[in-house]
PDB file of C-alpha atoms in Angstrom:
ATOM      1  CA  UNK E   1       0.000   0.000   0.000  1.00 35.00           C
ATOM      2  CA  UNK E   2       1.214   3.512  -0.639  1.00 36.00           C
ATOM      3  CA  UNK E   3       1.944   6.046   2.087  1.00 36.00           C
ATOM      4  CA  UNK E   4      -0.984   7.831   3.733  1.00 40.00           C
ATOM      5  CA  UNK E   5      -2.064  11.040   2.083  1.00 42.00           C
ATOM      6  CA  UNK E   6      -0.955  13.153   5.043  1.00 42.00           C
ATOM      7  CA  UNK E   7       2.665  12.075   4.435  1.00 50.00           C
ATOM      8  CA  UNK E   8       2.631  13.614   0.949  1.00 55.00           C
ATOM      9  CA  UNK E   9       3.644  17.091  -0.143  1.00 59.00           C
ATOM     10  CA  UNK E  10       1.349  19.856  -1.397  1.00 64.00           C
ATOM     11  CA  UNK E  11       1.505  18.815  -5.053  1.00 58.00           C
ATOM     12  CA  UNK E  12       0.504  15.238  -4.281  1.00 61.00           C
ATOM     13  CA  UNK E  13      -2.256  16.379  -1.928  1.00 70.00           C
ATOM     14  CA  UNK E  14      -3.668  18.571  -4.699  1.00 69.00           C
ATOM     15  CA  UNK E  15      -3.803  15.581  -7.052  1.00 64.00           C
ATOM     16  CA  UNK E  16      -7.284  15.046  -5.617  1.00 72.00           C
ATOM     17  CA  UNK E  17      -9.880  17.022  -7.601  1.00 73.00           C
ATOM     18  CA  UNK E  18     -12.001  17.369  -4.452  1.00 81.00           C
ATOM     19  CA  UNK E  19      -9.188  19.042  -2.536  1.00 81.00           C
ATOM     20  CA  UNK E  20      -8.534  21.367  -5.468  1.00 79.00           C
ATOM     21  CA  UNK E  21     -12.213  22.353  -5.457  1.00 82.00           C
ATOM     22  CA  UNK E  22     -12.116  23.021  -1.723  1.00 87.00           C
ATOM     23  CA  UNK E  23      -9.007  25.158  -2.048  1.00 85.00           C
ATOM     24  CA  UNK E  24     -10.536  27.034  -4.993  1.00 81.00           C
ATOM     25  CA  UNK E  25     -13.678  27.718  -2.940  1.00 84.00           C
ATOM     26  CA  UNK E  26     -11.641  29.019  -0.007  1.00 86.00           C
ATOM     27  CA  UNK E  27      -9.492  31.206  -2.262  1.00 83.00           C
ATOM     28  CA  UNK E  28     -12.561  32.635  -3.998  1.00 80.00           C
ATOM     29  CA  UNK E  29     -14.290  33.364  -0.682  1.00 81.00           C
ATOM     30  CA  UNK E  30     -11.195  35.173   0.583  1.00 77.00           C
ATOM     31  CA  UNK E  31     -10.791  37.208  -2.606  1.00 74.00           C
ATOM     32  CA  UNK E  32     -14.462  38.260  -2.736  1.00 76.00           C
ATOM     33  CA  UNK E  33     -14.906  39.115   0.947  1.00 71.00           C
ATOM     34  CA  UNK E  34     -16.900  42.364   1.069  1.00 66.00           C
ATOM     35  CA  UNK E  35     -16.140  43.464   4.605  1.00 68.00           C
ATOM     36  CA  UNK E  36     -12.413  43.350   5.471  1.00 68.00           C
ATOM     37  CA  UNK E  37     -13.325  43.189   9.165  1.00 69.00           C
ATOM     38  CA  UNK E  38     -15.145  39.864   8.718  1.00 73.00           C
ATOM     39  CA  UNK E  39     -13.260  36.720   9.758  1.00 76.00           C
ATOM     40  CA  UNK E  40     -11.395  35.081   6.877  1.00 80.00           C
ATOM     41  CA  UNK E  41     -12.517  31.622   5.851  1.00 86.00           C
ATOM     42  CA  UNK E  42     -15.413  29.201   5.611  1.00 90.00           C
ATOM     43  CA  UNK E  43     -16.673  26.455   7.878  1.00 92.00           C
ATOM     44  CA  UNK E  44     -16.637  22.789   6.884  1.00 93.00           C
ATOM     45  CA  UNK E  45     -20.447  22.968   6.647  1.00 93.00           C
ATOM     46  CA  UNK E  46     -20.202  25.934   4.245  1.00 91.00           C
ATOM     47  CA  UNK E  47     -17.769  24.023   2.057  1.00 92.00           C
ATOM     48  CA  UNK E  48     -19.845  20.831   2.182  1.00 90.00           C
ATOM     49  CA  UNK E  49     -22.824  22.729   0.799  1.00 89.00           C
ATOM     50  CA  UNK E  50     -20.617  24.373  -1.840  1.00 85.00           C
ATOM     51  CA  UNK E  51     -19.134  21.129  -3.226  1.00 83.00           C
ATOM     52  CA  UNK E  52     -22.133  18.883  -2.560  1.00 84.00           C
ATOM     53  CA  UNK E  53     -20.392  16.409  -0.240  1.00 85.00           C
ATOM     54  CA  UNK E  54     -21.080  15.193   3.281  1.00 88.00           C
ATOM     55  CA  UNK E  55     -19.473  17.403   5.908  1.00 89.00           C
ATOM     56  CA  UNK E  56     -17.501  14.446   7.325  1.00 89.00           C
ATOM     57  CA  UNK E  57     -15.933  13.845   3.912  1.00 87.00           C
ATOM     58  CA  UNK E  58     -15.089  17.532   3.602  1.00 90.00           C
ATOM     59  CA  UNK E  59     -13.432  17.554   7.034  1.00 91.00           C
ATOM     60  CA  UNK E  60     -11.274  14.589   5.979  1.00 89.00           C
ATOM     61  CA  UNK E  61      -9.969  16.514   2.963  1.00 88.00           C
ATOM     62  CA  UNK E  62      -9.535  19.731   4.925  1.00 92.00           C
ATOM     63  CA  UNK E  63      -7.319  17.841   7.376  1.00 90.00           C
ATOM     64  CA  UNK E  64      -5.104  16.791   4.446  1.00 86.00           C
ATOM     65  CA  UNK E  65      -4.884  20.380   3.191  1.00 89.00           C
ATOM     66  CA  UNK E  66      -3.999  21.629   6.679  1.00 90.00           C
ATOM     67  CA  UNK E  67      -1.342  18.917   7.096  1.00 87.00           C
ATOM     68  CA  UNK E  68       0.186  19.921   3.745  1.00 82.00           C
ATOM     69  CA  UNK E  69       0.405  23.564   4.817  1.00 84.00           C
ATOM     70  CA  UNK E  70      -2.051  24.787   2.188  1.00 86.00           C
ATOM     71  CA  UNK E  71      -4.922  25.663   4.528  1.00 90.00           C
ATOM     72  CA  UNK E  72      -5.043  26.956   8.071  1.00 91.00           C
ATOM     73  CA  UNK E  73      -7.815  26.634  10.650  1.00 91.00           C
ATOM     74  CA  UNK E  74      -8.820  29.177  13.275  1.00 90.00           C
ATOM     75  CA  UNK E  75     -11.671  29.648  15.728  1.00 89.00           C
ATOM     76  CA  UNK E  76     -13.913  32.714  15.777  1.00 83.00           C
ATOM     77  CA  UNK E  77     -16.754  33.527  18.148  1.00 76.00           C
ATOM     78  CA  UNK E  78     -19.780  35.466  16.943  1.00 70.00           C
ATOM     79  CA  UNK E  79     -21.034  37.457  19.923  1.00 63.00           C
ATOM     80  CA  UNK E  80     -20.716  36.278  23.499  1.00 61.00           C
ATOM     81  CA  UNK E  81     -22.842  33.128  23.370  1.00 66.00           C
ATOM     82  CA  UNK E  82     -22.418  29.863  21.565  1.00 68.00           C
ATOM     83  CA  UNK E  83     -19.476  27.788  20.498  1.00 79.00           C
ATOM     84  CA  UNK E  84     -16.803  29.416  18.328  1.00 85.00           C
ATOM     85  CA  UNK E  85     -16.851  28.609  14.635  1.00 86.00           C
ATOM     86  CA  UNK E  86     -13.931  26.757  13.096  1.00 91.00           C
ATOM     87  CA  UNK E  87     -12.976  28.565   9.907  1.00 92.00           C
ATOM     88  CA  UNK E  88     -10.666  27.350   7.172  1.00 93.00           C
ATOM     89  CA  UNK E  89      -8.692  29.704   4.937  1.00 90.00           C
ATOM     90  CA  UNK E  90      -5.878  29.304   2.404  1.00 87.00           C
ATOM     91  CA  UNK E  91      -2.391  29.951   3.777  1.00 85.00           C
ATOM     92  CA  UNK E  92      -1.109  33.191   2.292  1.00 72.00           C
ATOM     93  CA  UNK E  93       1.489  32.512  -0.383  1.00 59.00           C
ATOM     94  CA  UNK E  94       1.082  28.730  -0.208  1.00 57.00           C
ATOM     95  CA  UNK E  95      -0.194  28.340  -3.746  1.00 53.00           C
ATOM     96  CA  UNK E  96       2.831  30.144  -5.144  1.00 42.00           C
ATOM     97  CA  UNK E  97       5.024  27.461  -3.614  1.00 42.00           C
ATOM     98  CA  UNK E  98       3.152  24.618  -5.282  1.00 48.00           C
ATOM     99  CA  UNK E  99       4.424  23.447  -8.647  1.00 42.00           C
ATOM    100  CA  UNK E 100       1.217  23.680 -10.659  1.00 41.00           C
ATOM    101  CA  UNK E 101       2.639  21.415 -13.352  1.00 39.00           C
ATOM    102  CA  UNK E 102       3.346  18.825 -10.706  1.00 39.00           C
ATOM    103  CA  UNK E 103      -0.025  18.873  -8.981  1.00 42.00           C
ATOM    104  CA  UNK E 104      -1.300  15.999 -11.116  1.00 51.00           C
ATOM    105  CA  UNK E 105       2.011  14.102 -11.303  1.00 47.00           C
ATOM    106  CA  UNK E 106       0.665  11.227  -9.261  1.00 44.00           C
ATOM    107  CA  UNK E 107      -2.369  10.879 -11.509  1.00 57.00           C
ATOM    108  CA  UNK E 108      -0.312  11.196 -14.699  1.00 59.00           C
ATOM    109  CA  UNK E 109       2.075   8.543 -13.428  1.00 47.00           C
ATOM    110  CA  UNK E 110      -0.788   6.219 -12.592  1.00 56.00           C
ATOM    111  CA  UNK E 111      -2.407   6.866 -15.961  1.00 63.00           C
ATOM    112  CA  UNK E 112       0.908   6.070 -17.644  1.00 60.00           C
ATOM    113  CA  UNK E 113       1.240   2.827 -15.722  1.00 55.00           C
ATOM    114  CA  UNK E 114      -2.269   1.785 -16.660  1.00 61.00           C
ATOM    115  CA  UNK E 115      -1.675   2.680 -20.296  1.00 62.00           C
ATOM    116  CA  UNK E 116       1.539   0.662 -20.223  1.00 61.00           C
ATOM    117  CA  UNK E 117      -0.244  -2.385 -18.867  1.00 62.00           C
ATOM    118  CA  UNK E 118      -2.962  -2.091 -21.482  1.00 58.00           C
ATOM    119  CA  UNK E 119      -0.357  -1.840 -24.231  1.00 61.00           C
ATOM    120  CA  UNK E 120       1.561  -4.842 -22.911  1.00 62.00           C
ATOM    121  CA  UNK E 121       0.652  -7.935 -24.869  1.00 55.00           C
ATOM    122  CA  UNK E 122       1.259 -11.091 -22.909  1.00 55.00           C
ATOM    123  CA  UNK E 123       1.121 -14.037 -25.279  1.00 60.00           C
ATOM    124  CA  UNK E 124      -0.152 -11.714 -27.987  1.00 64.00           C
ATOM    125  CA  UNK E 125      -3.270 -10.709 -26.041  1.00 73.00           C
ATOM    126  CA  UNK E 126      -3.487  -7.378 -24.224  1.00 72.00           C
ATOM    127  CA  UNK E 127      -5.218  -7.494 -20.828  1.00 80.00           C
ATOM    128  CA  UNK E 128      -8.736  -6.107 -20.614  1.00 85.00           C
ATOM    129  CA  UNK E 129      -9.373  -2.918 -18.627  1.00 84.00           C
ATOM    130  CA  UNK E 130     -10.970  -5.068 -15.896  1.00 89.00           C
ATOM    131  CA  UNK E 131      -7.891  -7.276 -15.677  1.00 88.00           C
ATOM    132  CA  UNK E 132      -5.684  -4.169 -15.667  1.00 85.00           C
ATOM    133  CA  UNK E 133      -7.432  -2.743 -12.609  1.00 86.00           C
ATOM    134  CA  UNK E 134      -7.505  -6.146 -10.930  1.00 90.00           C
ATOM    135  CA  UNK E 135      -3.779  -6.665 -11.558  1.00 87.00           C
ATOM    136  CA  UNK E 136      -2.980  -3.275 -10.030  1.00 84.00           C
ATOM    137  CA  UNK E 137      -4.927  -4.192  -6.901  1.00 88.00           C
ATOM    138  CA  UNK E 138      -3.285  -7.614  -6.601  1.00 89.00           C
ATOM    139  CA  UNK E 139       0.140  -5.971  -6.829  1.00 84.00           C
ATOM    140  CA  UNK E 140      -0.459  -2.944  -4.585  1.00 85.00           C
ATOM    141  CA  UNK E 141      -3.175  -3.795  -2.056  1.00 90.00           C
ATOM    142  CA  UNK E 142      -1.893  -5.736   0.932  1.00 90.00           C
ATOM    143  CA  UNK E 143      -3.509  -9.150   1.120  1.00 90.00           C
ATOM    144  CA  UNK E 144      -4.879 -10.767   4.243  1.00 85.00           C
ATOM    145  CA  UNK E 145      -3.791 -14.426   3.893  1.00 85.00           C
ATOM    146  CA  UNK E 146      -6.007 -15.553   6.787  1.00 86.00           C
ATOM    147  CA  UNK E 147      -9.129 -13.764   5.546  1.00 87.00           C
ATOM    148  CA  UNK E 148     -12.263 -15.806   4.920  1.00 92.00           C
ATOM    149  CA  UNK E 149     -15.473 -14.700   3.191  1.00 94.00           C
ATOM    150  CA  UNK E 150     -17.635 -12.623   5.528  1.00 94.00           C
ATOM    151  CA  UNK E 151     -20.394 -14.498   7.345  1.00 93.00           C
ATOM    152  CA  UNK E 152     -22.152 -11.418   8.767  1.00 94.00           C
ATOM    153  CA  UNK E 153     -23.113  -7.978   7.399  1.00 93.00           C
ATOM    154  CA  UNK E 154     -20.651  -6.313   9.791  1.00 93.00           C
ATOM    155  CA  UNK E 155     -17.733  -8.405   8.557  1.00 93.00           C
ATOM    156  CA  UNK E 156     -18.663  -7.739   4.938  1.00 94.00           C
ATOM    157  CA  UNK E 157     -19.049  -3.982   5.354  1.00 93.00           C
ATOM    158  CA  UNK E 158     -15.735  -3.736   7.217  1.00 93.00           C
ATOM    159  CA  UNK E 159     -14.045  -5.153   4.115  1.00 94.00           C
ATOM    160  CA  UNK E 160     -15.926  -2.725   1.897  1.00 94.00           C
ATOM    161  CA  UNK E 161     -14.570   0.018   4.162  1.00 92.00           C
ATOM    162  CA  UNK E 162     -11.016  -1.172   3.512  1.00 92.00           C
ATOM    163  CA  UNK E 163     -11.729  -1.079  -0.214  1.00 93.00           C
ATOM    164  CA  UNK E 164     -12.933   2.531   0.170  1.00 91.00           C
ATOM    165  CA  UNK E 165      -9.472   3.369   1.527  1.00 87.00           C
ATOM    166  CA  UNK E 166      -8.027   2.080  -1.765  1.00 87.00           C
ATOM    167  CA  UNK E 167     -10.402   4.315  -3.715  1.00 86.00           C
ATOM    168  CA  UNK E 168      -9.289   7.248  -1.553  1.00 81.00           C
ATOM    169  CA  UNK E 169      -5.720   6.589  -2.694  1.00 77.00           C
ATOM    170  CA  UNK E 170      -6.907   6.944  -6.270  1.00 78.00           C
ATOM    171  CA  UNK E 171      -8.414  10.355  -5.494  1.00 73.00           C
ATOM    172  CA  UNK E 172     -12.035   9.352  -4.917  1.00 78.00           C
ATOM    173  CA  UNK E 173     -14.260  10.325  -2.000  1.00 76.00           C
ATOM    174  CA  UNK E 174     -16.986   7.675  -2.102  1.00 84.00           C
ATOM    175  CA  UNK E 175     -20.227   8.138  -0.210  1.00 88.00           C
ATOM    176  CA  UNK E 176     -21.644   4.776   0.883  1.00 91.00           C
ATOM    177  CA  UNK E 177     -25.118   3.515   1.713  1.00 93.00           C
ATOM    178  CA  UNK E 178     -26.247  -0.075   2.216  1.00 93.00           C
ATOM    179  CA  UNK E 179     -29.219  -2.213   1.243  1.00 93.00           C
ATOM    180  CA  UNK E 180     -30.313  -5.850   1.078  1.00 92.00           C
ATOM    181  CA  UNK E 181     -29.609  -6.414   4.758  1.00 90.00           C
ATOM    182  CA  UNK E 182     -26.075  -5.143   4.446  1.00 91.00           C
ATOM    183  CA  UNK E 183     -25.216  -7.403   1.500  1.00 93.00           C
ATOM    184  CA  UNK E 184     -24.934  -4.543  -0.989  1.00 95.00           C
ATOM    185  CA  UNK E 185     -22.994  -1.298  -0.701  1.00 95.00           C
ATOM    186  CA  UNK E 186     -23.925   1.599  -2.974  1.00 95.00           C
ATOM    187  CA  UNK E 187     -20.949   3.859  -3.622  1.00 94.00           C
ATOM    188  CA  UNK E 188     -21.410   7.332  -5.079  1.00 91.00           C
ATOM    189  CA  UNK E 189     -18.174   8.288  -6.854  1.00 87.00           C
ATOM    190  CA  UNK E 190     -17.811  12.006  -7.521  1.00 78.00           C
ATOM    191  CA  UNK E 191     -15.109  13.937  -9.393  1.00 69.00           C
ATOM    192  CA  UNK E 192     -13.411  11.021 -11.121  1.00 73.00           C
ATOM    193  CA  UNK E 193      -9.681  11.783 -11.507  1.00 70.00           C
ATOM    194  CA  UNK E 194      -9.962  10.223 -14.974  1.00 72.00           C
ATOM    195  CA  UNK E 195     -13.000  12.269 -15.968  1.00 70.00           C
ATOM    196  CA  UNK E 196     -11.667  13.390 -19.365  1.00 66.00           C
ATOM    197  CA  UNK E 197     -10.762   9.814 -20.295  1.00 70.00           C
ATOM    198  CA  UNK E 198     -14.071   8.509 -18.936  1.00 74.00           C
ATOM    199  CA  UNK E 199     -16.088  10.873 -21.140  1.00 73.00           C
ATOM    200  CA  UNK E 200     -14.408   9.557 -24.288  1.00 73.00           C
ATOM    201  CA  UNK E 201     -13.824   5.957 -23.163  1.00 78.00           C
ATOM    202  CA  UNK E 202     -16.312   5.001 -20.429  1.00 83.00           C
ATOM    203  CA  UNK E 203     -15.878   1.270 -21.060  1.00 85.00           C
ATOM    204  CA  UNK E 204     -12.130   1.520 -20.393  1.00 82.00           C
ATOM    205  CA  UNK E 205     -12.400   3.583 -17.203  1.00 82.00           C
ATOM    206  CA  UNK E 206     -15.376   1.625 -15.845  1.00 87.00           C
ATOM    207  CA  UNK E 207     -13.571  -1.623 -16.587  1.00 88.00           C
ATOM    208  CA  UNK E 208     -10.503  -0.431 -14.657  1.00 86.00           C
ATOM    209  CA  UNK E 209     -12.688   0.598 -11.721  1.00 88.00           C
ATOM    210  CA  UNK E 210     -14.489  -2.739 -11.734  1.00 92.00           C
ATOM    211  CA  UNK E 211     -11.148  -4.547 -11.736  1.00 92.00           C
ATOM    212  CA  UNK E 212      -9.764  -2.332  -8.987  1.00 91.00           C
ATOM    213  CA  UNK E 213     -12.723  -3.118  -6.729  1.00 95.00           C
ATOM    214  CA  UNK E 214     -12.689  -6.802  -7.671  1.00 96.00           C
ATOM    215  CA  UNK E 215      -8.974  -7.217  -6.995  1.00 95.00           C
ATOM    216  CA  UNK E 216      -9.138  -5.308  -3.719  1.00 95.00           C
ATOM    217  CA  UNK E 217     -11.982  -7.445  -2.420  1.00 96.00           C
ATOM    218  CA  UNK E 218     -10.081 -10.572  -3.473  1.00 96.00           C
ATOM    219  CA  UNK E 219      -7.143  -9.386  -1.395  1.00 95.00           C
ATOM    220  CA  UNK E 220      -9.500  -9.050   1.579  1.00 95.00           C
ATOM    221  CA  UNK E 221     -10.782 -12.621   1.216  1.00 95.00           C
ATOM    222  CA  UNK E 222     -13.904 -11.889  -0.883  1.00 96.00           C
ATOM    223  CA  UNK E 223     -13.438 -13.558  -4.294  1.00 94.00           C
ATOM    224  CA  UNK E 224     -17.188 -13.917  -4.853  1.00 94.00           C
ATOM    225  CA  UNK E 225     -18.040 -10.217  -5.149  1.00 96.00           C
ATOM    226  CA  UNK E 226     -20.486  -8.857  -7.713  1.00 95.00           C
ATOM    227  CA  UNK E 227     -19.943  -5.315  -9.007  1.00 95.00           C
ATOM    228  CA  UNK E 228     -22.280  -3.143 -11.033  1.00 93.00           C
ATOM    229  CA  UNK E 229     -21.397   0.315 -12.345  1.00 91.00           C
ATOM    230  CA  UNK E 230     -23.639   3.152 -13.469  1.00 90.00           C
ATOM    231  CA  UNK E 231     -21.496   5.685 -15.331  1.00 87.00           C
ATOM    232  CA  UNK E 232     -22.458   9.351 -15.383  1.00 84.00           C
ATOM    233  CA  UNK E 233     -25.631   9.384 -13.350  1.00 84.00           C
ATOM    234  CA  UNK E 234     -24.632  13.059 -13.074  1.00 78.00           C
ATOM    235  CA  UNK E 235     -22.125  15.210 -15.001  1.00 70.00           C
ATOM    236  CA  UNK E 236     -19.250  14.144 -12.716  1.00 74.00           C
ATOM    237  CA  UNK E 237     -20.857  11.324 -10.734  1.00 82.00           C
ATOM    238  CA  UNK E 238     -20.887   7.544 -11.140  1.00 88.00           C
ATOM    239  CA  UNK E 239     -22.410   4.889  -8.894  1.00 92.00           C
ATOM    240  CA  UNK E 240     -21.012   1.467  -8.033  1.00 94.00           C
ATOM    241  CA  UNK E 241     -22.984  -1.383  -6.477  1.00 96.00           C
ATOM    242  CA  UNK E 242     -20.819  -3.894  -4.601  1.00 97.00           C
ATOM    243  CA  UNK E 243     -22.526  -7.078  -3.394  1.00 96.00           C
ATOM    244  CA  UNK E 244     -21.425 -10.361  -1.891  1.00 95.00           C
ATOM    245  CA  UNK E 245     -22.686 -13.628  -3.338  1.00 93.00           C
ATOM    246  CA  UNK E 246     -21.563 -15.546  -0.240  1.00 91.00           C
ATOM    247  CA  UNK E 247     -24.490 -16.443   2.074  1.00 91.00           C
ATOM    248  CA  UNK E 248     -24.349 -14.896   5.529  1.00 91.00           C
ATOM    249  CA  UNK E 249     -24.740 -17.067   8.604  1.00 82.00           C
ATOM    250  CA  UNK E 250     -28.399 -16.972   9.588  1.00 72.00           C
ATOM    251  CA  UNK E 251     -29.502 -15.943  13.077  1.00 61.00           C
ATOM    252  CA  UNK E 252     -30.834 -19.420  13.933  1.00 54.00           C
ATOM    253  CA  UNK E 253     -27.502 -21.128  13.341  1.00 47.00           C
ATOM    254  CA  UNK E 254     -25.647 -18.335  15.136  1.00 45.00           C
ATOM    255  CA  UNK E 255     -27.892 -18.753  18.199  1.00 44.00           C
ATOM    256  CA  UNK E 256     -27.476 -22.517  18.139  1.00 41.00           C
ATOM    257  CA  UNK E 257     -23.707 -22.128  18.005  1.00 42.00           C
ATOM    258  CA  UNK E 258     -23.746 -19.893  21.093  1.00 43.00           C
ATOM    259  CA  UNK E 259     -25.989 -22.294  23.019  1.00 46.00           C
ATOM    260  CA  UNK E 260     -23.717 -25.286  22.347  1.00 47.00           C
ATOM    261  CA  UNK E 261     -20.509 -23.385  23.060  1.00 47.00           C
TER     262      UNK E 261
END
């Protein structure tokens, strides 16, 4: 697995399109402030409404921007009552120190690696986009040799959570909901880092994503995972449905096991 995002420099942190949008929103708010006596910055809730993401997701990305020295946080109290507001603002001069050409280096490198794999003909047959994404996951996602297929919704969803961490590394900020008694996770994927490629070649990008999820779940002991993708349900939004085909242990057998233990 690669290093956590908070160990990376400003250029790598800004490889995420979500973090670039947050920084753009903060910079715009600072530049268009009408009253110079007003506190500088926006709250996480303000930014969540601006970019259309859950406030918890926005706070996660703001923490990365603060750790990279691109954003600073401060507390301001309005009047004498109530809790102070936590405001985020761009660090003065920080953007000038970021190599704009290098902001997307991580994504360009990854795109180059994927293109190289697709162009590589093993035995005269180039791997499919699905196999390309799966191969990346098998090579980069740490496997759990002792992992067995989940027998409860909690076990299954914990593995889906680990897979979400992999998607975070690729620059995604998935929003998850569950259905079918916890057997299916619905992932809303916004601001694809391969958006331009996806518009022209959705089958390629969706295939890579399907392989990435498939390979990651295999590494976590879930080889029997079913994945469905809905590309462009919105201008920059896709939806993935990740389900397990492995039966969960029913409550009757679980109770019987406890009684005989």
